[in-house]
Structure formats: structure tokens, C-alpha cells
Tab-separated table of C-alpha atoms in Angstrom:
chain	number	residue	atom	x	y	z
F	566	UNK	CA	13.429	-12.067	-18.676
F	567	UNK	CA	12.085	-14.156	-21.389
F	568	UNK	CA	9.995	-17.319	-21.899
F	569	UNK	CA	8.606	-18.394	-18.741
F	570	UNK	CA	5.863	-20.902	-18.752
F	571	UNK	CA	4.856	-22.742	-15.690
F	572	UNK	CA	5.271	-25.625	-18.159
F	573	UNK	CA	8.343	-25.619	-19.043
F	574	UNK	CA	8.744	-28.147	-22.103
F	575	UNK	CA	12.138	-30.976	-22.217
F	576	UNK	CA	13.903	-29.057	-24.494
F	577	UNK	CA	16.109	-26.151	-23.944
F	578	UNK	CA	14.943	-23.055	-25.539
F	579	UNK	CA	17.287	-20.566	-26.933
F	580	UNK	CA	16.333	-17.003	-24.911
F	581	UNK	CA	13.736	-14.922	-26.779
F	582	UNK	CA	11.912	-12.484	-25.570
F	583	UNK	CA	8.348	-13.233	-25.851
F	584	UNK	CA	6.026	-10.709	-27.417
F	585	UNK	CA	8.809	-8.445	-28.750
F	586	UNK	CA	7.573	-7.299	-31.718
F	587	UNK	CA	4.056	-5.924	-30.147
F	588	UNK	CA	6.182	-4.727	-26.243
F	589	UNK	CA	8.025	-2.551	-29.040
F	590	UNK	CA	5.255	-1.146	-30.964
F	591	UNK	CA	2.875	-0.428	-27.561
F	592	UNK	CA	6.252	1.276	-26.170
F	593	UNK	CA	6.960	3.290	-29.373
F	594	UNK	CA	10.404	4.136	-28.360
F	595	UNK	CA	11.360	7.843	-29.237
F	596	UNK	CA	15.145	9.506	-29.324
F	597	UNK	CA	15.869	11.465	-26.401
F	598	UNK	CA	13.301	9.476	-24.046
F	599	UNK	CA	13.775	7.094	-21.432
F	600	UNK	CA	12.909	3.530	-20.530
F	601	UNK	CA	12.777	1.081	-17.184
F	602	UNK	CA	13.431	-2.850	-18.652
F	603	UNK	CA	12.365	-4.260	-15.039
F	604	UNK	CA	13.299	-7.635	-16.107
F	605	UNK	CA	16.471	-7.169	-17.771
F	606	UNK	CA	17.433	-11.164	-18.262
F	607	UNK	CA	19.675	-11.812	-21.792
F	608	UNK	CA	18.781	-8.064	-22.426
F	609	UNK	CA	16.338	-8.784	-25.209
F	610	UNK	CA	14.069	-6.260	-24.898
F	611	UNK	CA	16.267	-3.700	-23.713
F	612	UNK	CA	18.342	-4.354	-26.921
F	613	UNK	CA	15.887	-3.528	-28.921
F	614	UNK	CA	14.294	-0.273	-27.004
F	615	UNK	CA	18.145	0.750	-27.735
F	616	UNK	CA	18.322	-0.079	-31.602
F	617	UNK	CA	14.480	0.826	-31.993
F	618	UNK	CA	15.587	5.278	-31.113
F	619	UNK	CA	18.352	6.970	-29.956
F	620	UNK	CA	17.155	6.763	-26.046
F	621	UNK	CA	18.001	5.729	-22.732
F	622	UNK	CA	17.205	2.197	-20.469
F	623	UNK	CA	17.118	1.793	-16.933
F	624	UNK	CA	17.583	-2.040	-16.699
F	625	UNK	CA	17.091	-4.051	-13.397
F	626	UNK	CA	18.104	-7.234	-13.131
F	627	UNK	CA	18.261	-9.329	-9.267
F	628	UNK	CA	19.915	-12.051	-10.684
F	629	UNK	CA	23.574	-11.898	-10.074
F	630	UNK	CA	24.753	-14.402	-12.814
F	631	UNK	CA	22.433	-12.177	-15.253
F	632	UNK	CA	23.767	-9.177	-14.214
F	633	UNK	CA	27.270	-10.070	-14.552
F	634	UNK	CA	26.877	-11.613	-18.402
F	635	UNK	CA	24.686	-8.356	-18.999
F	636	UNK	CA	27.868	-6.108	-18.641
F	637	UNK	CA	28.790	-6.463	-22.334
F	638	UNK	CA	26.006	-5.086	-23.627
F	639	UNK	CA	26.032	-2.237	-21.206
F	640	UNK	CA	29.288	-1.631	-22.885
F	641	UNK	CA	27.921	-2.093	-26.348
F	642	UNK	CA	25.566	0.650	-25.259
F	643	UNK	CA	28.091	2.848	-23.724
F	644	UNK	CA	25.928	5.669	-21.008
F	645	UNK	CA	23.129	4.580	-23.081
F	646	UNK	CA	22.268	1.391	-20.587
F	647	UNK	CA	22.411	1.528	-17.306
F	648	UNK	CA	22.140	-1.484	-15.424
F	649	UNK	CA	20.917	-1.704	-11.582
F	650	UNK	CA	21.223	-4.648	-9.649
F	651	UNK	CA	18.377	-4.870	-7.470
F	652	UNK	CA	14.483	-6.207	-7.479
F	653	UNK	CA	11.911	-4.523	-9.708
F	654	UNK	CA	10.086	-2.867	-6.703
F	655	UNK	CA	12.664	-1.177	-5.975
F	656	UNK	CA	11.897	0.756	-9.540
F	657	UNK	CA	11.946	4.006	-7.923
F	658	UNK	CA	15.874	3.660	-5.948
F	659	UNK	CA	17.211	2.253	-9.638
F	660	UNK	CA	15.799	5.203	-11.271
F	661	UNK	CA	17.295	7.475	-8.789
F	662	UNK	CA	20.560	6.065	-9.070
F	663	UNK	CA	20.428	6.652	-12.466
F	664	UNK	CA	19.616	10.471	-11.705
F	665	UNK	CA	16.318	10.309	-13.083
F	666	UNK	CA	12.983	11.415	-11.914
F	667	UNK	CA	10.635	10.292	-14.686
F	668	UNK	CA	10.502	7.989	-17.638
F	669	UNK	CA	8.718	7.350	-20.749
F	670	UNK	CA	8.147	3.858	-20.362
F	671	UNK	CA	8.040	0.934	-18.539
F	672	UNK	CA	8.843	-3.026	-19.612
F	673	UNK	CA	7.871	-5.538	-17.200
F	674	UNK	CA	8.667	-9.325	-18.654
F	675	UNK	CA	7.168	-11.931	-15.132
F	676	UNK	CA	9.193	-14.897	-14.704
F	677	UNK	CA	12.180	-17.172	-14.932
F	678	UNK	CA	14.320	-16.872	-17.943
F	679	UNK	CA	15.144	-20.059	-20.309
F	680	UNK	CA	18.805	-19.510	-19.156
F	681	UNK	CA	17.620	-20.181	-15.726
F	682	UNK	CA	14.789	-22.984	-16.285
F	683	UNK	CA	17.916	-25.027	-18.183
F	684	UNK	CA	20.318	-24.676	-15.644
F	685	UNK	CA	20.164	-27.596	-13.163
F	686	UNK	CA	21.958	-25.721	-10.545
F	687	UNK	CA	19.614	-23.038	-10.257
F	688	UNK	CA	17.070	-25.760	-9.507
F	689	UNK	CA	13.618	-24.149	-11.107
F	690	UNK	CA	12.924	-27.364	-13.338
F	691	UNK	CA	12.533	-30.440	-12.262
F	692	UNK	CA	13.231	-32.014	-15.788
F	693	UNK	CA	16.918	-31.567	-14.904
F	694	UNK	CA	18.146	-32.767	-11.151
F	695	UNK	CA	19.699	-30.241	-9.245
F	696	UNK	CA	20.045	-28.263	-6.028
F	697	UNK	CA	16.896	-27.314	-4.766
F	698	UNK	CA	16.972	-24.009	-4.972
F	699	UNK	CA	14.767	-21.500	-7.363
F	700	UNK	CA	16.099	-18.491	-5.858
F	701	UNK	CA	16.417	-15.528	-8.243
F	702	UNK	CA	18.744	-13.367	-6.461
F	703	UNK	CA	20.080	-16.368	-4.892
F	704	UNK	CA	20.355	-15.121	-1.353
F	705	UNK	CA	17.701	-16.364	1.191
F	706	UNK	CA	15.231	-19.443	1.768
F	707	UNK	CA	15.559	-21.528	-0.608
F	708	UNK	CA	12.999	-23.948	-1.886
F	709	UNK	CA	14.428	-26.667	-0.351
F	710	UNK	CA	14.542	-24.622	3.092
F	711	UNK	CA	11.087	-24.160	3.062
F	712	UNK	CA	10.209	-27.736	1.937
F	713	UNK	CA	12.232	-29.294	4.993
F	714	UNK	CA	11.133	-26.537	7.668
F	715	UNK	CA	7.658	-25.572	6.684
F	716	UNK	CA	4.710	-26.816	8.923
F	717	UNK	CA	2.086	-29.032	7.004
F	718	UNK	CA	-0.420	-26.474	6.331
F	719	UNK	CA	1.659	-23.506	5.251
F	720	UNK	CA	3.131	-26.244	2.934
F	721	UNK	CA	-0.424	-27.301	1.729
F	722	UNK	CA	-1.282	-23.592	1.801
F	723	UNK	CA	1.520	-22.075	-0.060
F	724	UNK	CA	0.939	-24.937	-3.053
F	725	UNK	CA	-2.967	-24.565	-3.360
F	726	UNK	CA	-2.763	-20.429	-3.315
F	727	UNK	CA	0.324	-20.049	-5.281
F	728	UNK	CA	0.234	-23.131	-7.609
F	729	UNK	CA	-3.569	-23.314	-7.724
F	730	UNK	CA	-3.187	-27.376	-6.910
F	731	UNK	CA	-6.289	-29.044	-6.016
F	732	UNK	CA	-3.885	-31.853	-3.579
F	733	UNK	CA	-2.502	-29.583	-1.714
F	734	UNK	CA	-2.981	-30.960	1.380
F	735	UNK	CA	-2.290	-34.476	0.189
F	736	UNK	CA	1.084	-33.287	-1.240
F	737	UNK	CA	2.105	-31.384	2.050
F	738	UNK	CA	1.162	-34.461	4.240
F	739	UNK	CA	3.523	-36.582	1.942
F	740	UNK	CA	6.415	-34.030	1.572
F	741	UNK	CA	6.421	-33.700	5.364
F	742	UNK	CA	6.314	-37.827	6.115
F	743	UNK	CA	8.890	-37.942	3.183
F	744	UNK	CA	11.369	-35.248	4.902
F	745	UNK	CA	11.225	-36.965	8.327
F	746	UNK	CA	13.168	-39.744	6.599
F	747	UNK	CA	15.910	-37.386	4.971
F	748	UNK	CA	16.225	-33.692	3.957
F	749	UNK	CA	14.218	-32.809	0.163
F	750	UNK	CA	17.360	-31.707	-1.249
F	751	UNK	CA	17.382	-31.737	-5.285
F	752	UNK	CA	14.413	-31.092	-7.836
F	753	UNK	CA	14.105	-34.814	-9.046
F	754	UNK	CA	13.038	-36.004	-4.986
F	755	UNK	CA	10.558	-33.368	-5.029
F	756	UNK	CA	8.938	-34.487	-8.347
F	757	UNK	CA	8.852	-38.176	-7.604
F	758	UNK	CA	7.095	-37.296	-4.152
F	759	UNK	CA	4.638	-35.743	-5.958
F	760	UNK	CA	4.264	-38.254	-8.222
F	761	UNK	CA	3.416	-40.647	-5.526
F	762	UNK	CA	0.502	-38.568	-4.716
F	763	UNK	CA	-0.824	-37.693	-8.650
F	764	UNK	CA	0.871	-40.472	-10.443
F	765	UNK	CA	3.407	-40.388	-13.389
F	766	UNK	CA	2.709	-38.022	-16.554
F	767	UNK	CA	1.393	-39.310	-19.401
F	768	UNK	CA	3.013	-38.837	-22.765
F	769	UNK	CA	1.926	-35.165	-23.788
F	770	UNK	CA	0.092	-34.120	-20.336
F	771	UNK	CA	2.029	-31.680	-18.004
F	772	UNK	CA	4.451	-33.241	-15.412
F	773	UNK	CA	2.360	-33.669	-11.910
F	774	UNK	CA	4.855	-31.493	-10.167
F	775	UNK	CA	3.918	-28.206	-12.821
F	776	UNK	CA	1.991	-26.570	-9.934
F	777	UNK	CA	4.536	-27.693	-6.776
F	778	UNK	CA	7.404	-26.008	-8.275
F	779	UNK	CA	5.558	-23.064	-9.429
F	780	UNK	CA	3.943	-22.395	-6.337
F	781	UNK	CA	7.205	-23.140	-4.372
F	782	UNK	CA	9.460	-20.099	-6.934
F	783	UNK	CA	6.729	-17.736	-6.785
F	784	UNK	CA	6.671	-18.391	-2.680
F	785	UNK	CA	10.749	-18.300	-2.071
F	786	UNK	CA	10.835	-15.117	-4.463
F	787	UNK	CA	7.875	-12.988	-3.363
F	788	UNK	CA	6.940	-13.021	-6.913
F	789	UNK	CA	3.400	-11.674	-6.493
F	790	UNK	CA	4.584	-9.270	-3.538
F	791	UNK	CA	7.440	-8.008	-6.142
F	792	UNK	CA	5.106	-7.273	-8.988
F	793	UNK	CA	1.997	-5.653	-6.848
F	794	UNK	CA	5.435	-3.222	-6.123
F	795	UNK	CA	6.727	-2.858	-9.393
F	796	UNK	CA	3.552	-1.511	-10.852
F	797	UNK	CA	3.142	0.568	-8.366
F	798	UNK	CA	6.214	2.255	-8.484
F	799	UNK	CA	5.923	2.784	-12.402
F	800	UNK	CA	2.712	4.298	-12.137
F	801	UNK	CA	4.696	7.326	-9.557
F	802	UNK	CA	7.767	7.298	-12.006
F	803	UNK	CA	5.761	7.321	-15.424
F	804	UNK	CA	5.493	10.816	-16.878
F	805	UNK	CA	1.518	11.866	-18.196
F	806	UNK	CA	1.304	9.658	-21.996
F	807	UNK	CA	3.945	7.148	-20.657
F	808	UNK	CA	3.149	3.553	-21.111
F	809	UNK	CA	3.824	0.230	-18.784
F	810	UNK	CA	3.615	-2.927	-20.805
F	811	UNK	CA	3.570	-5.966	-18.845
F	812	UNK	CA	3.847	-9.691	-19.962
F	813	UNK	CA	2.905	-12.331	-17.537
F	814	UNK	CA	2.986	-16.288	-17.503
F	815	UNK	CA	0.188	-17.625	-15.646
F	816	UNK	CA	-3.279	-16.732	-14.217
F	817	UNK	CA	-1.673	-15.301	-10.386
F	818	UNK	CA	0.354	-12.551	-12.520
F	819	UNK	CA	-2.500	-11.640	-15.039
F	820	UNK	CA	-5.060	-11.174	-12.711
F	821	UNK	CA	-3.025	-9.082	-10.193
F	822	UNK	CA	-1.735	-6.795	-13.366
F	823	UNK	CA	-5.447	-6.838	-14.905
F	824	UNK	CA	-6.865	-6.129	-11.579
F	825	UNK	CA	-4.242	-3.185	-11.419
F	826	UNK	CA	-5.239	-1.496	-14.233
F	827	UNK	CA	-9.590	-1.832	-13.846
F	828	UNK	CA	-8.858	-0.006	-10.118
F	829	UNK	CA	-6.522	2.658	-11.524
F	830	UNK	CA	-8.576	3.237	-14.779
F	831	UNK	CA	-11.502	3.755	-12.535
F	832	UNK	CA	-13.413	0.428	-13.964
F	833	UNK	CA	-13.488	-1.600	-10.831
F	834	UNK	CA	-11.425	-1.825	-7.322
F	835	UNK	CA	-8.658	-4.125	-6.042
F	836	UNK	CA	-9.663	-7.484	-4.131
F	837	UNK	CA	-6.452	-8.793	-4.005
F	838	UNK	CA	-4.111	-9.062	-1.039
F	839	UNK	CA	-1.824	-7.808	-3.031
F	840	UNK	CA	-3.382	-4.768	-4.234
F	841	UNK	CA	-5.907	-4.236	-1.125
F	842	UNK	CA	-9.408	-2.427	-1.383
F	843	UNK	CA	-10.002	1.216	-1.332
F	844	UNK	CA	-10.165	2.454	1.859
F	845	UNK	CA	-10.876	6.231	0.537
F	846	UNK	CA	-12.804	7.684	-1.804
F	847	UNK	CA	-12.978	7.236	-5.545
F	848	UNK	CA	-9.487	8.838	-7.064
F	849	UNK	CA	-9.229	10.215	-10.846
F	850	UNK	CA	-7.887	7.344	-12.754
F	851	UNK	CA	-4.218	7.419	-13.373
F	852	UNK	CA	-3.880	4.879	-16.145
F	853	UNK	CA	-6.179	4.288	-19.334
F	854	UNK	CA	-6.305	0.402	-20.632
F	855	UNK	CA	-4.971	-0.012	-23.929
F	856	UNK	CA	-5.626	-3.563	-24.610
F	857	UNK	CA	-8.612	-4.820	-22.684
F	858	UNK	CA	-8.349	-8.774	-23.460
F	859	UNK	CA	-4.671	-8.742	-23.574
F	860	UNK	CA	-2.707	-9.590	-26.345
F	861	UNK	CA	-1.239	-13.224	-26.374
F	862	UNK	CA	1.600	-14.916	-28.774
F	863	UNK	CA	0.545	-15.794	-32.179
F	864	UNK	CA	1.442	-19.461	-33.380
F	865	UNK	CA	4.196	-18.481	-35.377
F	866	UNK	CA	5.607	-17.435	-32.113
F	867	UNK	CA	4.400	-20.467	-30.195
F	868	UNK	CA	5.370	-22.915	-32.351
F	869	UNK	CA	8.981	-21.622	-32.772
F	870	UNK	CA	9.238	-20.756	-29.018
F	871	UNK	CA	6.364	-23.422	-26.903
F	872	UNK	CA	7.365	-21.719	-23.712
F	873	UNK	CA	5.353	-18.554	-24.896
F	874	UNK	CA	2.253	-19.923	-24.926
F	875	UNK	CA	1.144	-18.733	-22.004
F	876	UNK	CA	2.450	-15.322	-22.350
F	877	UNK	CA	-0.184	-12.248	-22.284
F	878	UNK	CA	0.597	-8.592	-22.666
F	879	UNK	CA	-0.958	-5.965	-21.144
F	880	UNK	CA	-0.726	-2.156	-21.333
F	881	UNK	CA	-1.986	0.946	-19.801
F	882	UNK	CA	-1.383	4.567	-20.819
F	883	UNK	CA	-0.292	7.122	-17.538
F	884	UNK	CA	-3.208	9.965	-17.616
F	885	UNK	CA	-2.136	13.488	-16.415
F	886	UNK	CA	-4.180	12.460	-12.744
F	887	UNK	CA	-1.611	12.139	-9.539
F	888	UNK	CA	-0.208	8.320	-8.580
F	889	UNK	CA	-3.152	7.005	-6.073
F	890	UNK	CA	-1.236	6.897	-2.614
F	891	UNK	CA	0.575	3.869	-1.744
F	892	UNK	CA	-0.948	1.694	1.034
F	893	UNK	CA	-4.709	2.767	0.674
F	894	UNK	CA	-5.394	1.894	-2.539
F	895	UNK	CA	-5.276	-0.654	-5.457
């Protein structure tokens, strides 16, 4: 993955992967070790675990289009890469198929890639008019399935929980009024029916639609579902002084990773949906925080790449204590 805001800015931006320089020095990759790039993307940071020591990556990648282009450097790399196409929760199958039982370390980068935002086909943007689509692994709903099928208040639901918009309801009731007309099928329809509810941007404020599309991709690709998964499954495969570093885009993501790492460091439990409460008894912690606030992009950074300016990294080091048992705890 790379930049990913939920504000995506009218210009294409070149792939980069955001926060490289500090993912790289909280990794500290080693020779002989090896390393799960969840989010494998252009390959950016899995490039550089590879030219950083003499190690291995696990790299997963659920976009077919990404996985295919990603095949060069795999051969760059020679046994060195190994990429899995599948979803990041499904950390622990990837790592088996790559005959390993443990790793060192563990990249998570949450969001869509520039090479996806700027393709109109792949319909995440609605600065460029395409399909409606937004699916990452394009296989099932798509956004525009669940915008023409999906009752009024799962609509108006989905867009207030998952997009944190305050017209929700007004939205849905106008999508739904809209669609009994003709089928929502490209990105630019959606945005102008959203406009009709919050008006047209002005020059320099966000685009109206910002928190409908966001909402809608994080909804059609179990975004929150795949990450409350992923970290999961790195805590069971990371070996005792291992590290997971994970960058995020928007509040959702942070607070579900941030609320991940107070329950396992012991510091406070779960209350998320996502990452339930306890249901047992205080467990030894299994990770210790490394960066309590987060660390966020620079400006050098954010004014060479604007899509990064949401980006925060967080990291937590795996104690020696057991992985907390899946399904009854945070």
C-alpha cells in the first residue's frame, strides 16, 4: 500500500510509501530474519526491508492487478520475496505457505494505494468518473451493488459509522429516491447526489462526498473486519522482541489499532466491535507500546506527498507472554 488519505487531492501522486524512513528504523531489519509486508501494493516497503539486510518477506497483496505487476520484483528478489495472494487476515495461511512458523516483523500499510485512487476503473475516487466499484480484490459487492440494493437505513447506517457523516440519513433518503429513477452506476452520479444534499465544494475545502466514498470502500471491503484480523494474527505469528508497525489513514483505523495495543499491553480493554471486551480474566500483556502518540509525517513528507497527511504510525514490541485467545478477548 501507500498514500491513502480519505482526501484524496486532484492530482495523481506518484506511489510512495508513507512513513518509510521511520517503518524501517522501528522494524530494524536484520540478515537471516523474516518479515510479513501485509500490504504489499508497488512493493515499497518490502523493497526496502530487502535492501535494508540480507532477510526474508512474506508479502500479501488481495489485489490481483497488484499482484500481477509485483511479480518482477519477486524476481528481482529471487526466494528472497515471496508473494501470497490473499487478504491480510489471512496472515497466518500466507505464512504457512511460505513454510514458516514465526517472523520477526510485521508491516501493516491501511488503505488504497495511489495506483488505485488514480485509476478511474477501479472506481475509489470520485475526482475521476468511473465504474462504481472500490473493490480491492475485485470479486464481490461492489459499491455500486450496495448503493442500488441497500435498504435506507443500512445505507444511512453504513455512511454515519463508517464515514463518520453527520447527513447520513439525509444522504441515504436521497441516494435511494435517486436510484428508483435509474441504477447509481459510476463515481461522478454518486458525488453529485451528494452534492445535492451538502452543496458543491468550495475552492480548498474537501469534496462533500469525502465521507460517502470512504464509508462505502471501507463497507464493500471489510476494511475494519480485515485489520481487527490482521493484528491479531501477527500478534500469534510474531516471535518474543518482534515488532508490528502499523500505518493507518483515518480515525476508524487508528483507534481500532490504538485500542489494540492499550488491551494487549495491559493499559486498558477493547470496546470496539471489532476487538470485543474481555470476557475472562486479566491476561499478561503480549505487546509493549513503543510510540504512545503515534508518529505522523513530517512536512517535508507532506508537502512532497499531500496524501500522507493523515498517515500515523504505530508500533508495539511482542513480550515473551502467550497470544490472548482469539474470540474472548481484545
Amino acid at each position: 500500500m501507500t498514500t491513502a488519505s480519505p482526501d484524496p487531492e486532484n492530482t495523481p501522486t506518484r506511489h510512495v510509501p508513507v512513513l518509510l524512513a521511520e517503518v524501517l528504523e522501528q522494524l530494524g531489519p536484520r540478515d537471516g530474519e523474516t518479515y510479513i509486508d501485509g500490504t504489499f501494493g508497488a512493493g515499497g516497503y518490502t523493497r526496502a526491508i530487502l535492501e535494508a539486510a540480507d532477510c526474508r518477506v512474506i508479502a500479501i497483496e488481495r489485489d490481483p492487478t497488484a499482484f500481477a505487476a509485483g511479480q518482477a520484483l519477486v524476481e528481482e528478489f529471487g526466494g528472497r520475496l515471496i508473494l501470497v495472494p490473499t487478504t491480510f487476515s489471512n496472515m497466518a495461511d500466507a505464512a504457512e505457505r511460505a513454510a514458516c512458523e514465526t517472523v520477526d516483523g510485521v508491516v501493516l500499510d491501511i488503505g488504497v494505494s495511489s495506483m488505485q485512487l488514480d485509476d478511474a476503473e477501479r472506481g475509489f475516487s470520485f475526482l475521476r468518473d468511473g465504474p462504481l466499484d472500490m473493490r480491492m480484490s475485485q470479486d464481490g459487492l461492489s459499491a455500486a451493488d450496495v448503493v442500488n440494493t441497500a435498504e435506507e437505513g443500512e445505507l444511512a447506517d453504513i455512511l454515519y459509522q463508517l464515514g463518520e457523516e453527520r447527513r447520513s440519513r439525509a444522504i441515504a433518503r436521497t441516494i435511494v429516491k435517486a436510484r428508483s429513477d435509474a441504477p447509481i452506476k459510476t463515481t461522478r452520479a454518486l458525488a453529485a447526489i451528494v452534492e445535492r444534499v451538502l452543496g458543491r465544494p468550495r475552492p480548498g475545502d474537501k469534496h462533500p462526498a469525502t465521507r460517502t466514498f470512504q464509508a462505502l470502500r471501507i463497507h464493500v471491503n471489510d476494511e475494519l473486519g480485515e485489520l481487527a484480523a490482521a493484528l491479531t494474527a501477527a500478534e500469534r505469528l510474531l516471535k518474543p522482541g518482534g515488532r508490528l508497525a502499523v500505518v493507518t489513514f483515518h480515525s476508524l483505523e487508528d483507534a481500532l489499532v490504538k485500542r489494540f495495543f492499550n488491551a494487549r499491553s495491559g493499559k486498558q480493554a477493547g470496546g470496539s466491535r471489532y476487538l470485543p471486551e474481555p470476557t475472562a480474566p486479566r491476561r499478561d500483556s503480549s505487546f509493549r507500546i513503543v510510540n504512545t502518540r503515534g508518529v505522523t509525517p513530517n512536512k517535508k513528507e507532506t508537502d512532497a506527498n499531500p496524501r500522507a497527511r493523515s498517515a500515523r504510525l504505530r508500533v508495539g514490541l511482542r513480550t515473551e507472554a502467550p497470544a490472548w485467545r482469539e474470540g474472548a478477548d481484545p
